[in-house]
Coordinates of C-alpha atoms and ligand atoms in Angstrom, one line a residue:
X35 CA -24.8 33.2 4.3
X36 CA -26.1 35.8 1.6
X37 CA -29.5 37.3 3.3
X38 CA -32.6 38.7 1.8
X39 CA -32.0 42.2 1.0
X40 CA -32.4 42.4 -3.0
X41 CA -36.2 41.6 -3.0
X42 CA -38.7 41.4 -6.1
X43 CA -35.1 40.3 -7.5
X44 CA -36.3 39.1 -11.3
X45 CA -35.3 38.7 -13.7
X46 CA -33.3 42.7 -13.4
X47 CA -31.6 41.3 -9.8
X48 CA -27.9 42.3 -9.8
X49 CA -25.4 39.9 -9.3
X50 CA -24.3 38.9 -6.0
X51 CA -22.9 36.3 -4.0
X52 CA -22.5 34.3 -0.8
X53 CA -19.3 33.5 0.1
X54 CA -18.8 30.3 1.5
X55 CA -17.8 27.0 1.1
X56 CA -18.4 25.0 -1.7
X57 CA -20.7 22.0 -1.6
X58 CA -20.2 19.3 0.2
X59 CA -16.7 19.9 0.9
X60 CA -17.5 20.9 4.9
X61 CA -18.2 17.6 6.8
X62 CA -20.4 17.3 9.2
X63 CA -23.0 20.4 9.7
X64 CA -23.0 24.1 9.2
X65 CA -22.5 24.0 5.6
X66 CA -25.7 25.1 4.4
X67 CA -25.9 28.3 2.2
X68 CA -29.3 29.9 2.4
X69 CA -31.1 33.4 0.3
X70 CA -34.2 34.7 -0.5
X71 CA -34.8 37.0 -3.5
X72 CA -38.3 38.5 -1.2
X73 CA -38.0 38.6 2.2
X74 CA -39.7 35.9 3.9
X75 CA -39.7 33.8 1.4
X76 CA -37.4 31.4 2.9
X77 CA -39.0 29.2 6.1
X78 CA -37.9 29.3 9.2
X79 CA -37.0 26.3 11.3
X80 CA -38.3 23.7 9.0
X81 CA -38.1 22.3 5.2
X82 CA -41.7 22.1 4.5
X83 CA -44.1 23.8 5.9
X84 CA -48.0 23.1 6.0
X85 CA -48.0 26.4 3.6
X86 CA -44.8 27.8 2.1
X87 CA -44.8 31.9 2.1
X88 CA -46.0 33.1 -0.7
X89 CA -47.6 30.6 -2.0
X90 CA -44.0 28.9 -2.9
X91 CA -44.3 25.3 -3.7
X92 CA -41.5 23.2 -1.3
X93 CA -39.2 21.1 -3.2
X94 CA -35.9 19.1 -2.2
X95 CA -33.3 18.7 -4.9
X96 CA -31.0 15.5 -3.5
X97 CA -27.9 15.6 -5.0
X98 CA -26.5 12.3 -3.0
X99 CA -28.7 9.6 -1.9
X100 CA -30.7 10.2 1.1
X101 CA -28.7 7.8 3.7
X102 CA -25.1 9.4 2.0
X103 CA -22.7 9.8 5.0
X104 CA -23.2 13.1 6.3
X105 CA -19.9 14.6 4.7
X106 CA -20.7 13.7 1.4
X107 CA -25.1 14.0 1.7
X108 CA -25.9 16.5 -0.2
X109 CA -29.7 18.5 -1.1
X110 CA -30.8 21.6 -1.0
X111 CA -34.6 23.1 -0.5
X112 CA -36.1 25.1 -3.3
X113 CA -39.3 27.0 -3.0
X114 CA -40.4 27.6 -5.9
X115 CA -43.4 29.1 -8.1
X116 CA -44.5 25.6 -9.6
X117 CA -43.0 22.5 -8.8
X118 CA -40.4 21.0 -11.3
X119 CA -43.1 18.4 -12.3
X120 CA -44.6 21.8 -13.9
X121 CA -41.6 22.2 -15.8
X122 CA -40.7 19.0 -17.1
X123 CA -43.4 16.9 -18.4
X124 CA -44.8 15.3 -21.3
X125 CA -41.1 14.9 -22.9
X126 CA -40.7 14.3 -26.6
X127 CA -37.4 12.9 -27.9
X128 CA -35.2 15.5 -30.0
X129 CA -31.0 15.8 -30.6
X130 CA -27.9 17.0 -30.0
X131 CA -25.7 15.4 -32.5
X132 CA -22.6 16.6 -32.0
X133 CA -23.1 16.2 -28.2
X134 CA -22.0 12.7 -27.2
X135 CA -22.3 10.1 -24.1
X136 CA -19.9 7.6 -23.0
X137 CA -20.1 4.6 -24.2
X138 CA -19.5 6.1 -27.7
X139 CA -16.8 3.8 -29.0
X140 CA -15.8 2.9 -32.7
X141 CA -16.9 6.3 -34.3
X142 CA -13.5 6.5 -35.6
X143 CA -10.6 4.2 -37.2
X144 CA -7.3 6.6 -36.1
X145 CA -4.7 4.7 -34.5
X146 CA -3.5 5.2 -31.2
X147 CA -1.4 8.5 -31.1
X148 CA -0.4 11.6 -29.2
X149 CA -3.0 13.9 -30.5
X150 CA -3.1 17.6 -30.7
X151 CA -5.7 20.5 -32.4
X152 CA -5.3 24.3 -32.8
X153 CA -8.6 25.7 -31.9
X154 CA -11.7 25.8 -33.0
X155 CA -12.9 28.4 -35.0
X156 CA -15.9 30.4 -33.8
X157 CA -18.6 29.8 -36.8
X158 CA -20.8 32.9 -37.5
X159 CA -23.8 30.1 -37.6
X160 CA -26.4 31.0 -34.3
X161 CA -25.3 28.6 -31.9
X162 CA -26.7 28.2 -28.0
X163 CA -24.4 26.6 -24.9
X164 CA -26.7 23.4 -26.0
X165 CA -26.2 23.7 -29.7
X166 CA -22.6 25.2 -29.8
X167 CA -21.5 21.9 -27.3
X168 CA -18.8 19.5 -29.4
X169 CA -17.8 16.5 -27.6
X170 CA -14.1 15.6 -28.1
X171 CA -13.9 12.6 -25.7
X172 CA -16.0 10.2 -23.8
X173 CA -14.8 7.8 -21.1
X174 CA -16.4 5.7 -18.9
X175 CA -19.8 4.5 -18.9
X176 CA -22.9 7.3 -18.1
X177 CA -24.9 4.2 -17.0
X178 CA -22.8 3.5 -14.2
X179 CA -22.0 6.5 -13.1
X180 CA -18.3 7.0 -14.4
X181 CA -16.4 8.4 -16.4
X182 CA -17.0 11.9 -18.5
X183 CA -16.9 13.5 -21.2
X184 CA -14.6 16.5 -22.4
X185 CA -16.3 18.8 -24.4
X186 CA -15.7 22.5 -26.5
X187 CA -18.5 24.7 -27.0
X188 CA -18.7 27.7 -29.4
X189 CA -21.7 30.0 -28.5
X190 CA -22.4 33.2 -30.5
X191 CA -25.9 33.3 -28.9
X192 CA -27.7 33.4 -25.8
X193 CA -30.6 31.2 -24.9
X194 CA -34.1 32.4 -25.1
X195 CA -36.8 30.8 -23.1
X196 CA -34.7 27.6 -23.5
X197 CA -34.0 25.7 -20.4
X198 CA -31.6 23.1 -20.1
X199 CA -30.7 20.4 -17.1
X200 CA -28.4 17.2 -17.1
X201 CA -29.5 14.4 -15.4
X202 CA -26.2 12.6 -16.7
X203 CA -23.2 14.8 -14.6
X204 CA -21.9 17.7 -13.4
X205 CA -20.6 20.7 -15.9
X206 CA -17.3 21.8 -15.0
X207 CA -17.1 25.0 -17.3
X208 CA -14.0 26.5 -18.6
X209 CA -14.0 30.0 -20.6
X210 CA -11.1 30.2 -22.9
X211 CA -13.1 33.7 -24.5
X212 CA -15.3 35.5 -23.9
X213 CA -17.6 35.9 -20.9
X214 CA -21.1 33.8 -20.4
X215 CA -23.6 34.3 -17.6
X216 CA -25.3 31.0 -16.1
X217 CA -28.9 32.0 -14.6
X218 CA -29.6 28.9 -12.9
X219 CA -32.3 28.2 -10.5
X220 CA -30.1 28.9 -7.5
X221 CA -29.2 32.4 -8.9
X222 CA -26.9 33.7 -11.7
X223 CA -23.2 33.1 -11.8
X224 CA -21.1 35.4 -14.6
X225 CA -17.7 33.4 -15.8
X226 CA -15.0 34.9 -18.0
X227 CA -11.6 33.7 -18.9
X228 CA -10.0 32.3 -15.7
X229 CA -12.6 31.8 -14.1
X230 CA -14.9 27.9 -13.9
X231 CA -18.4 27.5 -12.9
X232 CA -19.7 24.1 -11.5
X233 CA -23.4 23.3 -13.0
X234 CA -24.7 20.3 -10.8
X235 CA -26.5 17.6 -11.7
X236 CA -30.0 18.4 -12.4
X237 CA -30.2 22.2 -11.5
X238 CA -31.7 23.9 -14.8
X239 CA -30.2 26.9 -16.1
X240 CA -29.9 28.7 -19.4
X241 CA -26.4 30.5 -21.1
X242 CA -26.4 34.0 -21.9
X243 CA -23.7 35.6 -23.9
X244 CA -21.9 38.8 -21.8
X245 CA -19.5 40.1 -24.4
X246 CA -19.7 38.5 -27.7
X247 CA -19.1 34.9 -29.0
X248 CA -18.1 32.7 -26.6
X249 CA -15.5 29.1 -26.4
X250 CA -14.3 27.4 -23.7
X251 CA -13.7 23.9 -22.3
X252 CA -16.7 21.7 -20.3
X253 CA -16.1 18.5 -18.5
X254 CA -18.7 16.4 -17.8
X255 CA -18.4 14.4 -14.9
X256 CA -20.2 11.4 -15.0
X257 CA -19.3 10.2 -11.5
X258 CA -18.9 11.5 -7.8
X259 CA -19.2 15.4 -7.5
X260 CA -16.0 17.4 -7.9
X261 CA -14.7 17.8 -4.2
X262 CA -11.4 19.5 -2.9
X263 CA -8.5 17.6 -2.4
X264 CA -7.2 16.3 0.9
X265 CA -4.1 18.5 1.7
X266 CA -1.8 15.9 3.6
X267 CA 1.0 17.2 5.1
X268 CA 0.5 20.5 3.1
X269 CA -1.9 21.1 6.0
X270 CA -5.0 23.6 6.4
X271 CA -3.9 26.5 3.6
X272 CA -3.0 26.8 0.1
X273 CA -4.0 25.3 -3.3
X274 CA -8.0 25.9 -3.8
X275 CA -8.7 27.5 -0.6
X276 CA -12.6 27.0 0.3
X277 CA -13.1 30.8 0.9
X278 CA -13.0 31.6 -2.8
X279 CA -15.6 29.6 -4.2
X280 CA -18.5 31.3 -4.1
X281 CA -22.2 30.2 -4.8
X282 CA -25.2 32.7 -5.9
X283 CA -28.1 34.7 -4.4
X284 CA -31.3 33.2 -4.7
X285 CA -32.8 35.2 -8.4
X286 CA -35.8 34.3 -9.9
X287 CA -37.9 34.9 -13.6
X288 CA -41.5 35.2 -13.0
X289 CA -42.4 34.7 -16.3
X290 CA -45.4 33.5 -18.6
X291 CA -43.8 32.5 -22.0
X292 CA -43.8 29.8 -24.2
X293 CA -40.3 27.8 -23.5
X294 CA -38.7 24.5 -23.9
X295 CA -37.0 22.4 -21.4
X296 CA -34.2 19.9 -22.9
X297 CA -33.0 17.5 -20.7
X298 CA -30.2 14.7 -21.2
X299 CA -30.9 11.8 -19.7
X300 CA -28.3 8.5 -20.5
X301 CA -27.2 10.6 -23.5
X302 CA -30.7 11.2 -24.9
X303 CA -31.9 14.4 -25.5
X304 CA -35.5 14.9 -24.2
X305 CA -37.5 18.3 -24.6
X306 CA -40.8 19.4 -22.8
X307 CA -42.8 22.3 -23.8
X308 CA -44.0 24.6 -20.9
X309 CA -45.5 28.3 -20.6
X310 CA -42.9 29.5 -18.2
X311 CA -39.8 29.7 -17.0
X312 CA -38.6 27.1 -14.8
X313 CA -36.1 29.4 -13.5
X314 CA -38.8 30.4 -10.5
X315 CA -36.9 29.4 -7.6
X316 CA -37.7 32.3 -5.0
X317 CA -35.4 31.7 -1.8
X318 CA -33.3 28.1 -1.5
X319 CA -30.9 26.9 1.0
X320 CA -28.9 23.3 1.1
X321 CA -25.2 22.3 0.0
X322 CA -26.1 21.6 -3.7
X323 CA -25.7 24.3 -5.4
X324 CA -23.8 25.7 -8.4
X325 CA -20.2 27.6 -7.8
X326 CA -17.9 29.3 -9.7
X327 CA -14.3 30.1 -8.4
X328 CA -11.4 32.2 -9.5
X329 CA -8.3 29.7 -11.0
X330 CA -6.3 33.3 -10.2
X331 CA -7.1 32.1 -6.7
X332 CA -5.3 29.4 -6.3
X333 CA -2.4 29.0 -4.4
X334 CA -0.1 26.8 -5.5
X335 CA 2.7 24.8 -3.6
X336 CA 6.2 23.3 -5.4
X337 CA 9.7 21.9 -5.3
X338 CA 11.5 24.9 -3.7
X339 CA 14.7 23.1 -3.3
X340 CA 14.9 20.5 -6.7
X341 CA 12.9 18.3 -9.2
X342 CA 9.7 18.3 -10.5
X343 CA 6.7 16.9 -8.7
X344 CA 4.0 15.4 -9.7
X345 CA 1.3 17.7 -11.0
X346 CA -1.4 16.4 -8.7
X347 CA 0.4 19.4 -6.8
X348 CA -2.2 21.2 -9.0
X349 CA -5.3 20.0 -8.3
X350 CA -7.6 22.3 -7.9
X351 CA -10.9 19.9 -8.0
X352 CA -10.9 16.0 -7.8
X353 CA -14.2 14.2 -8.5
X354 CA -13.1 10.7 -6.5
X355 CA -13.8 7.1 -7.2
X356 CA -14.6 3.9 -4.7
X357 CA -10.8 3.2 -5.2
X358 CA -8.8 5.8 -2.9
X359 CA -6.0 8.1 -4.5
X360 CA -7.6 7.2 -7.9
X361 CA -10.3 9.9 -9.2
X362 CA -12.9 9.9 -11.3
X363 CA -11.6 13.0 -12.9
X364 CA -9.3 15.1 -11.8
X365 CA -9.0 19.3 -12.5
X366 CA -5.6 20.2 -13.0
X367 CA -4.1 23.5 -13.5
X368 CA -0.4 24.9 -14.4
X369 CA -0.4 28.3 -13.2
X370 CA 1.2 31.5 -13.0
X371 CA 4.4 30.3 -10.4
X372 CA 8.0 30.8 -9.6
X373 CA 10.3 28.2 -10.4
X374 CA 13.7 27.6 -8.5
X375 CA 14.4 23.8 -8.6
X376 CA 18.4 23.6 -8.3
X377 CA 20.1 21.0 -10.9
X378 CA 17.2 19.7 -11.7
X379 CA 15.1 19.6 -15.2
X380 CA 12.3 21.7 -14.4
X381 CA 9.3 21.3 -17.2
X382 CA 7.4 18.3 -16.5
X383 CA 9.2 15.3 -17.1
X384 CA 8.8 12.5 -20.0
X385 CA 6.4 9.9 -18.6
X386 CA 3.6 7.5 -19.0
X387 CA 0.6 7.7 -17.3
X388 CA -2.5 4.9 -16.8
X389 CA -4.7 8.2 -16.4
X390 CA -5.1 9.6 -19.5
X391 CA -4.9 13.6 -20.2
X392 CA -7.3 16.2 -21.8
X393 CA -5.5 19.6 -21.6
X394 CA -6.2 23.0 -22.9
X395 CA -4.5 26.2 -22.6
X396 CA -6.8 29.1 -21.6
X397 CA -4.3 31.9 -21.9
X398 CA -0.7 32.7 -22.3
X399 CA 2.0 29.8 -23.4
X400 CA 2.7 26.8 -21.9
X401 CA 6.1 25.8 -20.4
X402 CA 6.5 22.0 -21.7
X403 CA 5.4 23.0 -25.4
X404 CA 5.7 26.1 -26.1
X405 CA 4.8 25.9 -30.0
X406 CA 2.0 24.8 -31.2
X407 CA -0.4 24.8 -28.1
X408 CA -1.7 28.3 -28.0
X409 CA -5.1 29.3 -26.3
X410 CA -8.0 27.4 -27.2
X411 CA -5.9 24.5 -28.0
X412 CA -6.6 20.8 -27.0
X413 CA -4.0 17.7 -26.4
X414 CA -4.9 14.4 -25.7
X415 CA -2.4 12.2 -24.4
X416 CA -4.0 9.0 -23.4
X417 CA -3.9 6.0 -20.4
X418 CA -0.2 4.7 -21.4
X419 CA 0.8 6.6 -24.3
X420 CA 4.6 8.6 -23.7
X421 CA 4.9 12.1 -23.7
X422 CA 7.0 14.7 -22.7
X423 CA 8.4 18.3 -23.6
X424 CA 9.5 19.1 -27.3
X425 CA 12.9 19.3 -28.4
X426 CA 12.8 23.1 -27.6
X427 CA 11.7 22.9 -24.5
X428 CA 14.1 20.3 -23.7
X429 CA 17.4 22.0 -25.1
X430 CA 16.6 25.2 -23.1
X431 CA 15.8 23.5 -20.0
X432 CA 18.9 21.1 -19.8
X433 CA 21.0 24.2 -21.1
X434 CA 19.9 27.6 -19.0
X435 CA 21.5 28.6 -16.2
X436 CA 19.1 27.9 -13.0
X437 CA 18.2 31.0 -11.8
X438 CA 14.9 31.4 -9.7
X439 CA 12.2 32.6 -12.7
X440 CA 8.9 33.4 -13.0
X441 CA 6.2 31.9 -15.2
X442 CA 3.9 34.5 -15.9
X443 CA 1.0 34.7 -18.4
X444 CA -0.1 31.1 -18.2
X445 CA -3.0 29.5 -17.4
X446 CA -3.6 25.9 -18.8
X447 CA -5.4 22.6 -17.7
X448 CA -6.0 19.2 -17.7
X449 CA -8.9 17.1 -17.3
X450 CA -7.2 13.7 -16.1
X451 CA -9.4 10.6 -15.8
X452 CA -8.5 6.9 -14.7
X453 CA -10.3 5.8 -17.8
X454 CA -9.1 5.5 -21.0
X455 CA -10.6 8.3 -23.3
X456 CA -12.1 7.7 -26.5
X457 CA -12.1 10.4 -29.6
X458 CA -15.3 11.3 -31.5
X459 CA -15.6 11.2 -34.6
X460 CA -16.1 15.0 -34.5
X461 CA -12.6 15.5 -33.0
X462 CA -11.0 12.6 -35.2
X463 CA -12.1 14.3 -38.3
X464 CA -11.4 17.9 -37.2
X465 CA -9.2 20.0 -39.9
X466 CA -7.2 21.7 -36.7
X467 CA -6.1 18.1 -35.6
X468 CA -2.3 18.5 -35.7
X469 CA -1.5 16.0 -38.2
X470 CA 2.6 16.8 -37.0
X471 CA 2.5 17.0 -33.3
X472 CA 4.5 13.6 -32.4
X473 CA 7.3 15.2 -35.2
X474 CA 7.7 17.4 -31.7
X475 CA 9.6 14.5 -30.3
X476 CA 11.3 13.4 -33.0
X477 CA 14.3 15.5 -32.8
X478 CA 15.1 14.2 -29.5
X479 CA 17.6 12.0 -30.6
X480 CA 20.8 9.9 -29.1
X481 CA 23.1 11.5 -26.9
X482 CA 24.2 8.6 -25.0
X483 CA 28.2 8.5 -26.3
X484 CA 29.1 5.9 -23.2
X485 CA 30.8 8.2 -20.9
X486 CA 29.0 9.6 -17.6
Ligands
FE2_1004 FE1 1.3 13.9 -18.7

């Protein structure tokens, strides 16, 4: 897809991009993205050649197991200026405290509850992508392969000869503010405020601030790769259409510096001193790669006639499970849309759910609450607990006249997992958790007076 004209890219390579499919999602063949940063440098009508151009070490990076059904096999081929085993060696243990792994039960004695928190606030302390990271939930079980883990991370500065890669999921990033740039070994990928960028599993990369301090959401997913959804009898178009994700040209750093790798394995924290950067991937092609798509992009699909459907209507991403209809983790957004429903309550209805529900707002207000859950936000409402809109958003929904309106200036998400999700003792002791937020319910009281 992209081609080989930016050579002796570098570290100084402008950003571009292939666009393409994402990942995986393509059964069958033809899926495979390919770019060189010199031309030549990627081979021709084989993996691994006696000799590599260049002098380019050969590397596969599976992302699936080898015999995975072709739809869902994924690897792609790096050639590189050292193999990884240059890069990450000779580990020693070190930590990430406030970066935590599922299982990570009992680290807090709250009760059950509806929970809510303002934002965080940005600190003025120096803090990296891998430093800044605060995990709010865990789920699941890293050592089996499911679950995940919602985090916020605060960044205020870039990482310098500092490498990172996760052997325990995916990162699905989500800016709230400000704008970071992910130089990964496939190529740099810039992401600002509506916008998500997909880290694999394994690919290293290193953060770099754009435009000042930095928050934003990250979920990651323990389990099966984020996928798009099956459209049923939507049919071939709308929601997350394939054509906007897009994946990077092949970049490279050629450069001789002391550097650290830190790697997360099982929720350990491991780093390896080397005298380079590992980012020295020359040319690369394959379906495992990182993405980043536009949430502006989306397309989304409603009740045009009345009610409220479900909100899996939304999905932009779903990261299955071995059980069918019932993901790993799902990406949800509520986005900019019209809203016509006839006689019918329009914000999402009060319910219980067995998947439980990580949202966040990234910008704008959101319909079903709209005080109290303002940008940067967080609620939790967990496997089986009842929520609903807030007595305002109730009273002006049952009470407006039902005209066809527009919700503009909204962008907010939800990280919805079949497992149960358990709070940190980070989030459980935060000062911005809501202390108040069920009192949003409260008002909603009897108006049943026995008469249809
Ligand atoms: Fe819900």
């Amino acid at each position: 897809m992209a081609d080989g004209s930016k050579p002796a890219a570098g570290a100084a390579a402008e950003l571009q991009w292939t666009k393409a499919t994402p990942a995986g999602y393509m059964p069958g063949f033809g899926n495979d993205f390919e770019t060189e940063a010199l031309p030549g440098a990627l081979p021709i009508g084989q993996n691994s050649p006696q000799k590599a151009p260049y002098g380019l070490y050969a590397e596969q990076l599976s992302g699936s197991p080898f015999t995975a059904p072709r739809g869902t096999n994924e690897r792609s081929w790096l050639y590189r200026i050292r193999p990884s085993v240059r890069h990450a060696q000779k580990f020693k243990k070190t930590t990430l405290p406030l970066w935590k792994t599922a299982p990570a039960l009992g680290e807090h004695d709250l009760p059950i509850g509806q929970l809510r928190w303002g934002p965080l606030p940005i600190p003025k302390e120096k803090l990296t992508f891998l430093t800044g990271m605060r995990t709010m939930t865990t789920s699941g079980d890293v050592n089996t392969q499911a679950g995940m883990a919602a985090h916020i991370y605060l960044v205020t500065a870039s990482m310098e000869n500092e490498y990172f890669y996760n052997a325990d999921g995916e990162l699905l990033v989500v800016p709230q503010q400000g704008s970071l740039r992910f130089f990964t070994e496939f190529g740099r990928i810039d992401a600002a405020p509506g916008d998500i960028c997909v880290i694999p599993r394994g690919v290293k990369f290193k953060v770099e601030l754009i435009d000042g301090p930095a928050r934003g959401y990250v979920c990651e997913n323990y389990g099966a790769k984020f996928t798009l959804p099956d459209r049923g009898p939507i049919g071939a178009n709308c929601l997350a259409n394939a054509r906007d994700f897009k994946t990077p040209v092949a970049a490279f750093e050629d450069k001789e510096t002391n550097s650290t790798l830190i790697v997360k394995w099982c929720g350990s924290f491991n780093v390896a001193e080397i005298g380079h950067s590992p980012l020295d991937v020359v040319a690369w092609h394959g379906n495992y790669a990182p993405y980043k798509y536009d949430l502006r992009t989306f397309s989304p699909v409603g009740a045009i006639l009345f009610d409220h459907p479900d909100p899996s209507i939304f999905t932009v991403l779903t990261a299955p499970s071995e059980t069918a209809g019932t993901a790993n983790v799902d990406f949800v957004i509520f986005p900019e849309r019209w809203s016509v429903a006839e006689h019918s309550f329009r914000p999402p209805w009060y319910h219980m759910n067995i998947m439980s529900e990580f949202m966040g707002l990234i910008y704008g207000v959101y319909d079903a609450r709209p005080e109290g859950f303002v940008p940067g936000a967080v609620s939790l409402h967990n496997c089986m607990l009842p929520h609903g809109p807030d007595k305002l958003a109730y009273d002006h929904a049952t009470q407006v006249e039902l005209k066809p309106v527009k919700l503009t200036n909204t962008l907010a998400f939800m990280f919805e997992t079949r497992f149960p999700q358990h709070l940190t003792k980070f989030a459980a002791e935060l000062d911005t958790l809501q202390q108040n937020y069920p009192d949003c319910w409260t008002p909603l009281d009897k108006q049943f007076n026995g008469k249809p």
